[in-house]
Coordinates of C-alpha atoms and ligand atoms in Angstrom, one line a residue:
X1 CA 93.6 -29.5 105.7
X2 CA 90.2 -30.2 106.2
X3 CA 87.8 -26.8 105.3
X4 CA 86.4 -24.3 107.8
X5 CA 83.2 -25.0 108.9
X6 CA 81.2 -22.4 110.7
X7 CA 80.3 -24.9 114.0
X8 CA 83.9 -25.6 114.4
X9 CA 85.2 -21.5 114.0
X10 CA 82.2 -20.7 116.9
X11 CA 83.3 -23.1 118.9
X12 CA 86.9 -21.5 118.5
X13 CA 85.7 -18.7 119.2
X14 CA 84.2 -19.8 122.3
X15 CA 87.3 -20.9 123.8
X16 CA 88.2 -22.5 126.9
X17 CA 85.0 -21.3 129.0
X18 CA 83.1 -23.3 126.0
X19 CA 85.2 -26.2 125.7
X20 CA 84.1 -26.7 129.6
X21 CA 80.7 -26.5 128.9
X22 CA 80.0 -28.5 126.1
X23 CA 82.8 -31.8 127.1
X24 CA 81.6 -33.6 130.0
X25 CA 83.4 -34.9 130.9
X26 CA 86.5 -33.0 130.4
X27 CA 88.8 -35.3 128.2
X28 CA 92.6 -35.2 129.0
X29 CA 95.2 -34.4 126.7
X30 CA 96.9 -37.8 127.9
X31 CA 99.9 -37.4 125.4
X32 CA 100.9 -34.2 126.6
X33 CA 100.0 -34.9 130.5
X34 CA 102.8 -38.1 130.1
X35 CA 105.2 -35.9 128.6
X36 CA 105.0 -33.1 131.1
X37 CA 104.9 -35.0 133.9
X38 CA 107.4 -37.6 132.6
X39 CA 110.3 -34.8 131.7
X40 CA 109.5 -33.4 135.7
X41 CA 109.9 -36.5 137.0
X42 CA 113.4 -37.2 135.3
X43 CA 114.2 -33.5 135.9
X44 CA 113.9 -34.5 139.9
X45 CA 116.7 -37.0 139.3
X46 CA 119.1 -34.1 139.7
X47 CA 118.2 -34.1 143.8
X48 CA 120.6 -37.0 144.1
X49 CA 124.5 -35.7 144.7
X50 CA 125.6 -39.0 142.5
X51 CA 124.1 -37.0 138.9
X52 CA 125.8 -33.2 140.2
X53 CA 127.9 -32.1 138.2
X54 CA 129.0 -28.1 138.0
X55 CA 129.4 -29.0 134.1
X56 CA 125.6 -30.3 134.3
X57 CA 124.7 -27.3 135.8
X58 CA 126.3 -25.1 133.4
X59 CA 125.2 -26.7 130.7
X60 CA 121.4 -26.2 131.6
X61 CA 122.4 -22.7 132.4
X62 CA 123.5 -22.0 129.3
X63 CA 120.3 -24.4 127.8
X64 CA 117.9 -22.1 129.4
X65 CA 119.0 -19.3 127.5
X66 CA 120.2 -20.3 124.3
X67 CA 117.1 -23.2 124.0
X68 CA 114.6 -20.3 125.2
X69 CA 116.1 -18.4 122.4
X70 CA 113.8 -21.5 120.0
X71 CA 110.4 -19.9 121.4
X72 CA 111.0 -16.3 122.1
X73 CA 113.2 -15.5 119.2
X74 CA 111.6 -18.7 116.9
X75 CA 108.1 -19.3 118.1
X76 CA 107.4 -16.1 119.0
X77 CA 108.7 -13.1 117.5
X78 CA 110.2 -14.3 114.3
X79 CA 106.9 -17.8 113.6
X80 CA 103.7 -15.8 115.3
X81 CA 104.7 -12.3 114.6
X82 CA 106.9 -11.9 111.5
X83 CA 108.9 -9.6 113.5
X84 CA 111.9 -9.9 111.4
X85 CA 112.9 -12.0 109.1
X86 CA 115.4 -14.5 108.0
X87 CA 116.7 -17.2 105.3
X88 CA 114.1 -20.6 105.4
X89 CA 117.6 -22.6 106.9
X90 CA 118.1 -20.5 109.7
X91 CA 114.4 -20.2 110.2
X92 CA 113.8 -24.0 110.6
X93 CA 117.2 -24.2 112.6
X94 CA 115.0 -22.0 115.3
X95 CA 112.2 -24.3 115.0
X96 CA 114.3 -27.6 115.5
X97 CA 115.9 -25.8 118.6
X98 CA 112.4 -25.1 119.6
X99 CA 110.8 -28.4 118.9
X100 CA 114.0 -29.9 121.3
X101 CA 111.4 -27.4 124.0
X102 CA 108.8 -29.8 123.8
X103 CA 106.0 -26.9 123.4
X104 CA 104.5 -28.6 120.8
X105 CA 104.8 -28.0 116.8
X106 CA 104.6 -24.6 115.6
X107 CA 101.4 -24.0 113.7
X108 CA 99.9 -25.6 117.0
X109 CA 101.9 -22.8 118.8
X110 CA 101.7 -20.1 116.6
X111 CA 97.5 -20.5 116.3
X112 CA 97.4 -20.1 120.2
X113 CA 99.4 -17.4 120.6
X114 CA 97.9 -15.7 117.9
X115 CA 94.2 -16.9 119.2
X116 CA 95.4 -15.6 122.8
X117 CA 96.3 -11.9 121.0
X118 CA 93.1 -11.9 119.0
X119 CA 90.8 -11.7 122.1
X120 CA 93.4 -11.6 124.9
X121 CA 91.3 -12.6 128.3
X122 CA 88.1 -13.2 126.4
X123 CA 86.3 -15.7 126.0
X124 CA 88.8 -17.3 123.1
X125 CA 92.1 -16.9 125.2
X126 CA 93.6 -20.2 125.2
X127 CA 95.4 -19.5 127.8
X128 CA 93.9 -16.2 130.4
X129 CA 94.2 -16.1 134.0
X130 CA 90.9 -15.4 134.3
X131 CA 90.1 -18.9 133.8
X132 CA 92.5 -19.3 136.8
X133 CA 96.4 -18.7 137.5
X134 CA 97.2 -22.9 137.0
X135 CA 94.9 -22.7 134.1
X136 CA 97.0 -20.3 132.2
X137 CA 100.2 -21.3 134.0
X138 CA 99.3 -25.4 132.4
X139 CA 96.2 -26.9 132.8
X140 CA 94.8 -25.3 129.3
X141 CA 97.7 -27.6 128.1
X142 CA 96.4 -30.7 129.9
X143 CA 92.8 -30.4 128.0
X144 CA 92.3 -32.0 124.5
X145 CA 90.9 -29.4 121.9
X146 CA 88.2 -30.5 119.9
X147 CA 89.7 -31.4 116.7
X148 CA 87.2 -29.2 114.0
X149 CA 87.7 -26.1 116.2
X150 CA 91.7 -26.8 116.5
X151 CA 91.0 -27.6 112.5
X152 CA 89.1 -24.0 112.2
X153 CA 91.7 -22.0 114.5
X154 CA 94.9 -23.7 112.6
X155 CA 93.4 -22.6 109.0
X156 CA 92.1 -19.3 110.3
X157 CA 95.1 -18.4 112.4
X158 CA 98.2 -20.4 110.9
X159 CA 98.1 -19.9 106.8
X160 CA 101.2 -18.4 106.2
X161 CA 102.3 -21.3 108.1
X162 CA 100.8 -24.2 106.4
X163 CA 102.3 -23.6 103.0
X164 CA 105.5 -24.4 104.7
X165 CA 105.9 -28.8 104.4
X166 CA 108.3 -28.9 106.8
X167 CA 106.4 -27.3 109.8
X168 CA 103.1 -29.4 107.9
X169 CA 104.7 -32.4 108.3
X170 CA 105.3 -31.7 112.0
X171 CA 101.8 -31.1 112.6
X172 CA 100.3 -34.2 110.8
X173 CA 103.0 -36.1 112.6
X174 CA 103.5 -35.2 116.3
X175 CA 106.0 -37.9 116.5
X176 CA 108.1 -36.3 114.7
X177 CA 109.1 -33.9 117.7
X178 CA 110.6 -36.7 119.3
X179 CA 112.4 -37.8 116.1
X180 CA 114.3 -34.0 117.0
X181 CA 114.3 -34.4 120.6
X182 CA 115.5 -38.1 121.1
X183 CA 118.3 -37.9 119.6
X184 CA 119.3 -34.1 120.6
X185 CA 118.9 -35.6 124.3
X186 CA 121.3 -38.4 123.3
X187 CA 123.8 -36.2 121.7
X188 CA 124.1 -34.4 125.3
X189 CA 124.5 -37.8 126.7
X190 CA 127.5 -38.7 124.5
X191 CA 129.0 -35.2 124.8
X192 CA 129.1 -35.6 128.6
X193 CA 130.0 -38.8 128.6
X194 CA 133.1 -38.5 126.5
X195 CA 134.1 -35.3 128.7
X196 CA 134.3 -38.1 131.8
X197 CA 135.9 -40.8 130.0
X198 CA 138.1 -38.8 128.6
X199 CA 139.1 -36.4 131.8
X200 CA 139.2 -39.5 133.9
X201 CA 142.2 -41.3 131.7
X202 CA 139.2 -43.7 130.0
X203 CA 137.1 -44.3 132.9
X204 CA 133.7 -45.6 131.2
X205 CA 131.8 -45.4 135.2
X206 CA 133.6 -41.0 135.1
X207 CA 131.7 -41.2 131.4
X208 CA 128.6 -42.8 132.8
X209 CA 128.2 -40.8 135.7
X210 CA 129.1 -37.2 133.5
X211 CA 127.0 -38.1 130.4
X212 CA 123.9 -39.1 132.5
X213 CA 124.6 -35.6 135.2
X214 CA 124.8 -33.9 131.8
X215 CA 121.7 -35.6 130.5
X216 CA 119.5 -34.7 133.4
X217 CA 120.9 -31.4 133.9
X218 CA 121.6 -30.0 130.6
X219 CA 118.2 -31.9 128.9
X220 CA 115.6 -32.6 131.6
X221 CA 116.2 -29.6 134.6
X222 CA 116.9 -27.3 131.4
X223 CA 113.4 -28.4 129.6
X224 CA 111.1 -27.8 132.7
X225 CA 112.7 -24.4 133.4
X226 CA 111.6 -23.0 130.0
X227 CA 108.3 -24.7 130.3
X228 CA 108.0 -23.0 133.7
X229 CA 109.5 -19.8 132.2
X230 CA 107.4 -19.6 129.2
X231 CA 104.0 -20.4 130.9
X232 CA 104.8 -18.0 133.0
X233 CA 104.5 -15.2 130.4
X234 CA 100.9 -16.5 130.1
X235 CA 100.1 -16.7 133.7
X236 CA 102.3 -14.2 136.0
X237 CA 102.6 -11.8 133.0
X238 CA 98.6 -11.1 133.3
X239 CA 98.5 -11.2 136.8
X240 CA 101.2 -9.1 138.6
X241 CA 102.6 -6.5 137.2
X242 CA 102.6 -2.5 135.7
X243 CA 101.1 -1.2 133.1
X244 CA 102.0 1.7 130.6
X245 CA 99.2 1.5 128.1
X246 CA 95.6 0.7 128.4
X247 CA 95.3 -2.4 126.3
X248 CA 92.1 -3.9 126.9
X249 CA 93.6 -6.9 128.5
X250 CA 95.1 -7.8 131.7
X251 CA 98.5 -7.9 130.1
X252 CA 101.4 -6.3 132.8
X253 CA 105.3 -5.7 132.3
X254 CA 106.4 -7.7 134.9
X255 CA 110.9 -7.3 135.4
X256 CA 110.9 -10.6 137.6
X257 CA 109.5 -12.3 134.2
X258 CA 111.8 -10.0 131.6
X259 CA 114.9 -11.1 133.4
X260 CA 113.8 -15.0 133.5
X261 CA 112.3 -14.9 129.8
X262 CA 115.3 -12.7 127.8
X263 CA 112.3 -9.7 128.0
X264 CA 109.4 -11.3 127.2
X265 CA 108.0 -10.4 130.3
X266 CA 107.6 -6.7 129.2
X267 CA 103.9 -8.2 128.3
X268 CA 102.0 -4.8 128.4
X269 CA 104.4 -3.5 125.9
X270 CA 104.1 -6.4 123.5
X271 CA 100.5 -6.3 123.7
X272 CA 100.4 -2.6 123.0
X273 CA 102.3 -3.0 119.7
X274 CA 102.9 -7.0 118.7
X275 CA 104.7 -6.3 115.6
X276 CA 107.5 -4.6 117.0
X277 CA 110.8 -6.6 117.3
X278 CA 111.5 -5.1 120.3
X279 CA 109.6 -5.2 124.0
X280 CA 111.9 -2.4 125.4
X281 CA 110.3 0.6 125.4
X282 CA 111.9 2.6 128.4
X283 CA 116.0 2.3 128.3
X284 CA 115.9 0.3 131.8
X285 CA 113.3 -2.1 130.5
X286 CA 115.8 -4.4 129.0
X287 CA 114.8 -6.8 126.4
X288 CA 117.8 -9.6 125.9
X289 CA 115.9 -11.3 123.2
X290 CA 116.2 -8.0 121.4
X291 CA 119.7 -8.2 121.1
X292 CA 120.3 -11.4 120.0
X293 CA 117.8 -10.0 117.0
X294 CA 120.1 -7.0 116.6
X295 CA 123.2 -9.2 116.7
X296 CA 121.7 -11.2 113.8
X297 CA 121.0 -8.3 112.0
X298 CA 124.7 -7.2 112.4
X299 CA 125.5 -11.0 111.2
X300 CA 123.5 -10.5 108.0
X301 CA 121.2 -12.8 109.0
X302 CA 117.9 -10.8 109.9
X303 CA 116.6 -8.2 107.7
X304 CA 113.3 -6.3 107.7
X305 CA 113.2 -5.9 111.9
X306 CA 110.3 -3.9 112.6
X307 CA 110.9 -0.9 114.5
X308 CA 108.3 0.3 117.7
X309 CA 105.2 1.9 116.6
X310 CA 106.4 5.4 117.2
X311 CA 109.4 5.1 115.0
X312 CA 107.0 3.2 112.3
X313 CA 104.8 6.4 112.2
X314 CA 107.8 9.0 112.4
X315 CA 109.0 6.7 109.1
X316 CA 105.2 7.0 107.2
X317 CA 105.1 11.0 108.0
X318 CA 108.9 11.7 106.4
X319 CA 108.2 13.3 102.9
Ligands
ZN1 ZN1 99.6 -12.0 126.8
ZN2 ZN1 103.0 -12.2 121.1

């Protein structure tokens, strides 16, 4: 990793409002713009009846949630915050799972998020609707970074990170993600296709048609409802919404979010204390996500969850 220097950490910590003023013009991130709007495309397959299947359906039903689980519960409580933690296998399970997201690599993720905490709706937010609702909804993804500032965020933001090789290697080689992804894709494929063959007395055109519903269903439809769900923890999140605690942002619990993000959408809570594990700070404000961190606790797999701030500092006062 190439060293700091102290142009490329000002122009981090200029952010986006720089990055517009100093590139003219703008210059596309073209990689990710084919991607996104390659997986939408296929997703809009599932308009015609021939690729419906309830199975298909179900299957990305399930996806959303258990997929989503890769960012909220991988990405984001357990990578960015340290929330919790767990063995290095089950921790790079999460990451794979999130990788088959296509949000990117993890220190990439984990420096934005980070960055976007830092100097939430300032002038270094990656990602604040002050910039504009589609901005921090997905156009900050469409925008290449300048590579020394990305370089200076990564190595101020991501350390703990990049002593890891495997999440190293994912960085230096972006291809890599589809290395995860291609064949996770294909494995839904075969799975559906040998549900058709099979429950149609060894019809290969019942396999065709259930493997490829399954494929565009279960991979495709699934994938742009997480993007769509977790950008909209950066956009709707800090636009509409209540707030408990005065956090010097525009950060909002917003319950239309928590039930569509597993409780990430409790956003002014998580701002107001980022290392708890948990986002629920009234009983009714319920945080799924949570629970699956409980239930891994109960498993024996998570240790060390960190408790909400008032709890912490009831802990430090006990004799
Ligand atoms: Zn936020
Ligand atoms: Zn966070």
């Amino acid at each position: 990793m190439a060293s700091v220097d102290e142009t490329a950490l000002a122009q981090e910590d200029a952010g986006p409002a720089s990055d517009r003023a100093t590139r003219t013009p703008r210059r596309w991130n073209w990689p990710y713009i084919i991607v996104i709007t390659s997986v939408h495309l296929l997703a809009c397959l599932a308009v015609l009846p021939w690729l419906f299947s309830w199975t298909g359906v179900i299957v990305a039903a399930i996806g959303v949630i258990v997929f989503g689980q890769g960012i909220n519960l991988g990405y984001h409580r357990l990578l960015s915050h340290r929330s919790f933690k767990v063995p290095r296998w089950f921790e790079h399970a999460l990451v794979a799972v999130a990788i088959c997201c296509l949000q990117g690599a993890p220190i990439s993720w984990v420096t934005t998020h980070r960055r976007h905490h830092r100097d939430s709706d300032g002038p270094g937010d990656p990602h604040s609707p002050r910039e504009g609702f589609w901005w921090s909804h997905f156009r900050w993804l469409a925008v290449e970074k300048p590579a020394a500032a990305e370089t200076a965020a990564i190595s101020r933001h991501a350390r703990d990170l990049l002593k890891d090789p495997f999440y190293r290697r994912l960085q230096r080689t972006p291809v890599m993600q589809l290395v995860i992804f291609v064949p996770h894709a294909l494995l839904f494929f075969a799975a559906g296709f040998a549900a058709g063959y099979f429950g149609e007395g060894g019809s290969a055109a019942a396999g065709l048609q259930l493997g490829l519903s399954v494929l565009v269903w279960g991979v495709f439809v699934r994938t742009v409802l997480v993007w769509h769900i977790t950008w909209s923890v950066n956009s709707a999140t800090h636009v509409w919404g209540s707030r408990s605690y005065d956090t010097g942002d525009d950060s909002r619990n917003n319950w239309v979010v928590a039930l569509i993000a597993m409780g990430e959408g409790w956003h002014n809570n998580h701002h107001h204390d980022q290392a708890a594990a948990t986002v629920q700070h009234r009983w009714w404000q319920f945080d799924a996500t949570y629970y699956v961190i409980v239930l891994l606790r109960w498993l024996g797999i998570a240790t060390n969850v960190i408790p909400v701030r008032s709890r912490r500092r009831a802990a430090q006062t006990q004799p």
